[in-house]
CSV table of N, CA, C and O in Angstrom, one decimal:
chain,number,residue,atom,x,y,z
E,1,MET,N,-27.4,-70.5,19.9
E,1,MET,CA,-27.3,-69.8,18.6
E,1,MET,C,-27.4,-70.8,17.5
E,1,MET,O,-28.1,-70.6,16.5
E,2,LEU,N,-26.7,-71.9,17.6
E,2,LEU,CA,-26.7,-72.9,16.6
E,2,LEU,C,-28.1,-73.6,16.4
E,2,LEU,O,-28.5,-73.9,15.3
E,3,ALA,N,-28.8,-73.7,17.5
E,3,ALA,CA,-30.2,-74.3,17.4
E,3,ALA,C,-31.1,-73.4,16.6
E,3,ALA,O,-31.9,-73.9,15.8
E,4,GLY,N,-31.0,-72.1,16.8
E,4,GLY,CA,-31.8,-71.2,16.0
E,4,GLY,C,-31.4,-71.2,14.5
E,4,GLY,O,-32.3,-71.1,13.6
E,5,LEU,N,-30.2,-71.3,14.2
E,5,LEU,CA,-29.7,-71.4,12.9
E,5,LEU,C,-30.1,-72.7,12.2
E,5,LEU,O,-30.5,-72.7,11.0
E,6,THR,N,-30.1,-73.7,12.9
E,6,THR,CA,-30.6,-75.0,12.4
E,6,THR,C,-32.0,-75.0,12.0
E,6,THR,O,-32.4,-75.5,11.0
E,7,GLY,N,-32.9,-74.3,12.8
E,7,GLY,CA,-34.3,-74.1,12.5
E,7,GLY,C,-34.5,-73.4,11.2
E,7,GLY,O,-35.4,-73.6,10.4
E,8,VAL,N,-33.6,-72.3,11.0
E,8,VAL,CA,-33.7,-71.5,9.8
E,8,VAL,C,-33.3,-72.4,8.5
E,8,VAL,O,-33.9,-72.3,7.5
E,9,LEU,N,-32.3,-73.2,8.7
E,9,LEU,CA,-31.8,-73.9,7.6
E,9,LEU,C,-32.6,-75.2,7.2
E,9,LEU,O,-32.4,-75.8,6.2
E,10,THR,N,-33.5,-75.6,8.1
E,10,THR,CA,-34.3,-76.8,7.8
E,10,THR,C,-35.8,-76.5,7.9
E,10,THR,O,-36.6,-77.4,8.0
E,11,GLY,N,-36.2,-75.2,7.8
E,11,GLY,CA,-37.6,-74.9,7.8
E,11,GLY,C,-38.3,-75.3,6.5
E,11,GLY,O,-37.7,-75.8,5.6
E,12,PRO,N,-39.6,-75.2,6.5
E,12,PRO,CA,-40.4,-75.6,5.4
E,12,PRO,C,-40.1,-74.9,4.1
E,12,PRO,O,-40.1,-75.5,3.0
E,13,ARG,N,-39.8,-73.6,4.1
E,13,ARG,CA,-39.4,-72.9,2.9
E,13,ARG,C,-38.1,-73.4,2.3
E,13,ARG,O,-38.0,-73.5,1.1
E,14,VAL,N,-37.2,-73.8,3.2
E,14,VAL,CA,-35.9,-74.3,2.7
E,14,VAL,C,-36.1,-75.7,2.1
E,14,VAL,O,-35.5,-76.0,1.1
E,15,ARG,N,-36.9,-76.5,2.7
E,15,ARG,CA,-37.2,-77.8,2.2
E,15,ARG,C,-37.9,-77.7,0.8
E,15,ARG,O,-37.6,-78.5,-0.1
E,16,LYS,N,-38.8,-76.8,0.7
E,16,LYS,CA,-39.4,-76.5,-0.6
E,16,LYS,C,-38.4,-76.1,-1.7
E,16,LYS,O,-38.5,-76.5,-2.8
E,17,GLY,N,-37.5,-75.2,-1.2
E,17,GLY,CA,-36.4,-74.8,-2.2
E,17,GLY,C,-35.6,-75.9,-2.6
E,17,GLY,O,-35.2,-76.0,-3.8
E,18,TRP,N,-35.2,-76.8,-1.7
E,18,TRP,CA,-34.4,-78.0,-2.1
E,18,TRP,C,-35.2,-78.9,-3.0
E,18,TRP,O,-34.6,-79.5,-4.0
E,19,ALA,N,-36.5,-79.1,-2.7
E,19,ALA,CA,-37.3,-79.9,-3.6
E,19,ALA,C,-37.4,-79.3,-5.0
E,19,ALA,O,-37.4,-80.0,-6.0
E,20,ALA,N,-37.5,-78.0,-5.1
E,20,ALA,CA,-37.6,-77.3,-6.4
E,20,ALA,C,-36.3,-77.5,-7.1
E,20,ALA,O,-36.3,-77.8,-8.3
E,21,LEU,N,-35.2,-77.4,-6.4
E,21,LEU,CA,-33.9,-77.5,-7.1
E,21,LEU,C,-33.7,-79.0,-7.6
E,21,LEU,O,-33.3,-79.2,-8.7
E,22,ALA,N,-34.1,-79.9,-6.8
E,22,ALA,CA,-34.0,-81.3,-7.2
E,22,ALA,C,-34.9,-81.6,-8.4
E,22,ALA,O,-34.5,-82.3,-9.3
E,23,GLU,N,-36.1,-81.0,-8.4
E,23,GLU,CA,-37.0,-81.2,-9.6
E,23,GLU,C,-36.4,-80.6,-10.8
E,23,GLU,O,-36.4,-81.3,-11.9
E,24,VAL,N,-35.8,-79.4,-10.7
E,24,VAL,CA,-35.2,-78.8,-11.9
E,24,VAL,C,-34.0,-79.6,-12.4
E,24,VAL,O,-33.8,-79.8,-13.6
E,25,LEU,N,-33.2,-80.1,-11.4
E,25,LEU,CA,-32.1,-80.9,-11.8
E,25,LEU,C,-32.5,-82.2,-12.5
E,25,LEU,O,-31.8,-82.6,-13.5
E,26,ALA,N,-33.6,-82.8,-12.0
E,26,ALA,CA,-34.1,-84.0,-12.6
E,26,ALA,C,-34.5,-83.7,-14.1
E,26,ALA,O,-34.2,-84.5,-15.0
E,27,TRP,N,-35.3,-82.6,-14.2
E,27,TRP,CA,-35.7,-82.3,-15.6
E,27,TRP,C,-34.5,-82.0,-16.5
E,27,TRP,O,-34.5,-82.4,-17.6
E,28,TRP,N,-33.5,-81.2,-15.9
E,28,TRP,CA,-32.4,-80.9,-16.7
E,28,TRP,C,-31.6,-82.2,-17.2
E,28,TRP,O,-31.3,-82.3,-18.3
E,29,ALA,N,-31.5,-83.1,-16.3
E,29,ALA,CA,-30.8,-84.4,-16.6
E,29,ALA,C,-31.6,-85.1,-17.7
E,29,ALA,O,-31.0,-85.6,-18.7
E,30,ALA,N,-32.9,-85.2,-17.5
E,30,ALA,CA,-33.7,-85.9,-18.5
E,30,ALA,C,-33.7,-85.2,-19.9
E,30,ALA,O,-33.5,-85.9,-20.9
E,31,LEU,N,-33.8,-83.9,-19.9
E,31,LEU,CA,-33.8,-83.2,-21.2
E,31,LEU,C,-32.4,-83.2,-21.8
E,31,LEU,O,-32.3,-83.3,-23.1
E,32,THR,N,-31.3,-83.1,-21.0
E,32,THR,CA,-30.0,-83.2,-21.6
E,32,THR,C,-29.8,-84.6,-22.2
E,32,THR,O,-29.2,-84.8,-23.3
E,33,GLY,N,-30.2,-85.6,-21.5
E,33,GLY,CA,-30.1,-87.0,-22.0
E,33,GLY,C,-30.9,-87.2,-23.3
E,33,GLY,O,-30.4,-87.8,-24.2
E,34,LEU,N,-32.1,-86.6,-23.3
E,34,LEU,CA,-32.9,-86.7,-24.5
E,34,LEU,C,-32.2,-86.0,-25.7
E,34,LEU,O,-32.2,-86.6,-26.8
E,35,TRP,N,-31.6,-84.9,-25.4
E,35,TRP,CA,-30.9,-84.2,-26.5
E,35,TRP,C,-29.7,-85.0,-27.0
E,35,TRP,O,-29.5,-85.1,-28.2
E,36,MET,N,-29.0,-85.7,-26.1
E,36,MET,CA,-27.9,-86.5,-26.5
E,36,MET,C,-28.3,-87.7,-27.4
E,36,MET,O,-27.6,-88.1,-28.3
E,37,VAL,N,-29.5,-88.2,-27.0
E,37,VAL,CA,-30.0,-89.4,-27.8
E,37,VAL,C,-30.5,-88.9,-29.2
E,37,VAL,O,-30.3,-89.7,-30.2
E,38,LEU,N,-31.0,-87.7,-29.3
E,38,LEU,CA,-31.6,-87.3,-30.6
E,38,LEU,C,-30.6,-86.7,-31.6
E,38,LEU,O,-30.9,-86.6,-32.7
E,39,ILE,N,-29.5,-86.2,-31.1
E,39,ILE,CA,-28.5,-85.6,-32.0
E,39,ILE,C,-27.8,-86.7,-32.8
E,39,ILE,O,-27.6,-87.8,-32.3
E,40,THR,N,-27.3,-86.4,-34.0
E,40,THR,CA,-26.7,-87.4,-34.8
E,40,THR,C,-25.2,-87.6,-34.4
E,40,THR,O,-24.8,-88.8,-34.3
E,41,THR,N,-24.5,-86.6,-34.2
E,41,THR,CA,-23.1,-86.7,-33.8
E,41,THR,C,-22.9,-86.0,-32.4
E,41,THR,O,-23.2,-84.8,-32.3
E,42,VAL,N,-22.4,-86.7,-31.5
E,42,VAL,CA,-22.1,-86.1,-30.2
E,42,VAL,C,-20.7,-85.5,-30.2
E,42,VAL,O,-19.7,-86.3,-30.2
E,43,ASP,N,-20.6,-84.2,-30.1
E,43,ASP,CA,-19.3,-83.5,-30.0
E,43,ASP,C,-19.5,-82.5,-28.9
E,43,ASP,O,-20.6,-82.3,-28.4
E,44,PRO,N,-18.4,-81.9,-28.5
E,44,PRO,CA,-18.4,-81.0,-27.3
E,44,PRO,C,-19.3,-79.8,-27.5
E,44,PRO,O,-20.0,-79.4,-26.5
E,45,VAL,N,-19.4,-79.3,-28.7
E,45,VAL,CA,-20.2,-78.1,-28.9
E,45,VAL,C,-21.7,-78.5,-28.8
E,45,VAL,O,-22.5,-77.8,-28.1
E,46,GLU,N,-22.1,-79.6,-29.4
E,46,GLU,CA,-23.5,-80.0,-29.3
E,46,GLU,C,-23.9,-80.4,-27.9
E,46,GLU,O,-25.0,-80.1,-27.4
E,47,SER,N,-22.9,-81.0,-27.1
E,47,SER,CA,-23.2,-81.3,-25.7
E,47,SER,C,-23.4,-80.1,-24.9
E,47,SER,O,-24.3,-80.0,-24.1
E,48,ALA,N,-22.5,-79.1,-25.1
E,48,ALA,CA,-22.7,-77.8,-24.4
E,48,ALA,C,-24.0,-77.1,-24.7
E,48,ALA,O,-24.6,-76.6,-23.8
E,49,VAL,N,-24.3,-77.1,-26.0
E,49,VAL,CA,-25.6,-76.4,-26.4
E,49,VAL,C,-26.8,-77.1,-25.7
E,49,VAL,O,-27.7,-76.5,-25.2
E,50,GLY,N,-26.8,-78.4,-25.8
E,50,GLY,CA,-27.9,-79.2,-25.2
E,50,GLY,C,-28.0,-79.0,-23.7
E,50,GLY,O,-29.1,-78.8,-23.2
E,51,ALA,N,-26.9,-79.1,-23.0
E,51,ALA,CA,-26.9,-78.9,-21.6
E,51,ALA,C,-27.3,-77.5,-21.2
E,51,ALA,O,-28.0,-77.3,-20.2
E,52,THR,N,-26.8,-76.5,-21.9
E,52,THR,CA,-27.2,-75.1,-21.6
E,52,THR,C,-28.6,-74.8,-21.8
E,52,THR,O,-29.3,-74.2,-21.0
E,53,LEU,N,-29.2,-75.3,-23.0
E,53,LEU,CA,-30.6,-75.0,-23.3
E,53,LEU,C,-31.5,-75.9,-22.5
E,53,LEU,O,-32.7,-75.6,-22.4
E,54,ALA,N,-31.1,-76.9,-22.0
E,54,ALA,CA,-31.9,-77.8,-21.1
E,54,ALA,C,-32.3,-77.1,-19.8
E,54,ALA,O,-33.3,-77.4,-19.2
E,55,LEU,N,-31.4,-76.2,-19.3
E,55,LEU,CA,-31.7,-75.6,-18.0
E,55,LEU,C,-33.0,-74.7,-18.1
E,55,LEU,O,-33.9,-74.9,-17.3
E,56,PRO,N,-33.1,-73.7,-19.0
E,56,PRO,CA,-34.3,-73.0,-19.0
E,56,PRO,C,-35.5,-73.8,-19.4
E,56,PRO,O,-36.6,-73.6,-18.9
E,57,ALA,N,-35.3,-74.9,-20.2
E,57,ALA,CA,-36.4,-75.8,-20.5
E,57,ALA,C,-36.9,-76.5,-19.2
E,57,ALA,O,-38.1,-76.8,-19.0
E,58,ALA,N,-35.9,-76.9,-18.4
E,58,ALA,CA,-36.2,-77.6,-17.1
E,58,ALA,C,-37.0,-76.6,-16.2
E,58,ALA,O,-38.0,-77.1,-15.5
E,59,VAL,N,-36.6,-75.4,-16.1
E,59,VAL,CA,-37.4,-74.4,-15.3
E,59,VAL,C,-38.8,-74.3,-15.8
E,59,VAL,O,-39.8,-74.2,-15.1
E,60,CYS,N,-39.0,-74.2,-17.1
E,60,CYS,CA,-40.3,-74.1,-17.8
E,60,CYS,C,-41.1,-75.3,-17.5
E,60,CYS,O,-42.3,-75.3,-17.3
E,61,ALA,N,-40.5,-76.5,-17.6
E,61,ALA,CA,-41.2,-77.7,-17.3
E,61,ALA,C,-41.7,-77.8,-15.9
E,61,ALA,O,-42.9,-78.2,-15.7
E,62,ARG,N,-40.9,-77.3,-14.9
E,62,ARG,CA,-41.4,-77.3,-13.5
E,62,ARG,C,-42.5,-76.3,-13.4
E,62,ARG,O,-43.5,-76.6,-12.7
E,63,ALA,N,-42.4,-75.2,-14.0
E,63,ALA,CA,-43.5,-74.2,-13.9
E,63,ALA,C,-44.8,-74.7,-14.6
E,63,ALA,O,-45.9,-74.5,-14.0
E,64,ALA,N,-44.7,-75.4,-15.7
E,64,ALA,CA,-45.8,-75.9,-16.3
E,64,ALA,C,-46.5,-77.0,-15.5
E,64,ALA,O,-47.7,-77.1,-15.4
E,65,ARG,N,-45.7,-77.9,-14.9
E,65,ARG,CA,-46.2,-78.9,-14.0
E,65,ARG,C,-46.9,-78.3,-12.8
E,65,ARG,O,-48.0,-78.7,-12.5
E,66,ARG,N,-46.4,-77.3,-12.2
E,66,ARG,CA,-47.0,-76.6,-11.1
E,66,ARG,C,-48.3,-75.9,-11.5
E,66,ARG,O,-49.3,-76.0,-10.8
E,67,ALA,N,-48.3,-75.3,-12.7
E,67,ALA,CA,-49.5,-74.6,-13.2
E,67,ALA,C,-50.6,-75.6,-13.4
E,67,ALA,O,-51.8,-75.4,-13.1
E,68,ALA,N,-50.3,-76.8,-14.0
E,68,ALA,CA,-51.3,-77.8,-14.3
E,68,ALA,C,-51.8,-78.4,-13.0
E,68,ALA,O,-53.0,-78.7,-12.9
E,69,ARG,N,-50.9,-78.6,-12.1
E,69,ARG,CA,-51.4,-79.1,-10.8
E,69,ARG,C,-52.3,-78.1,-10.1
E,69,ARG,O,-53.4,-78.6,-9.5
E,70,GLN,N,-52.0,-76.8,-10.1
E,70,GLN,CA,-52.9,-75.9,-9.5
E,70,GLN,C,-54.3,-75.8,-10.2
E,70,GLN,O,-55.3,-75.6,-9.6
E,71,GLU,N,-54.2,-76.0,-11.5
E,71,GLU,CA,-55.5,-76.0,-12.3
E,71,GLU,C,-56.4,-77.1,-11.9
E,71,GLU,O,-57.6,-77.0,-11.8
E,72,VAL,N,-55.7,-78.3,-11.7
E,72,VAL,CA,-56.5,-79.5,-11.3
E,72,VAL,C,-57.1,-79.3,-9.9
E,72,VAL,O,-58.2,-79.7,-9.6
E,73,LEU,N,-56.2,-78.7,-9.0
E,73,LEU,CA,-56.7,-78.6,-7.6
E,73,LEU,C,-57.8,-77.5,-7.5
E,73,LEU,O,-58.7,-77.7,-6.7
E,74,SER,N,-57.8,-76.5,-8.3
E,74,SER,CA,-58.7,-75.4,-8.2
E,74,SER,C,-60.0,-75.7,-9.0
E,74,SER,O,-61.0,-75.1,-8.8
E,75,GLY,N,-59.9,-76.5,-10.0
E,75,GLY,CA,-61.0,-76.7,-10.9
E,75,GLY,C,-61.7,-78.0,-10.8
E,75,GLY,O,-62.3,-78.7,-10.3
């Protein structure tokens, strides 16, 4: 039973999911860091706003990268 479960947890779709999560987290960290560099005063509210809004921006950055890659591959 454990061998079957291990196959499900390490399949190609799961690896792609982990890779997608890692990419979004990398984008989030980069965008949050950029926000911290560009703001004039770092306070808790500004940090929370930057970290919160960096998440949807990170998802959009991943989607844009994938779309550009598919455009290059197909065209």
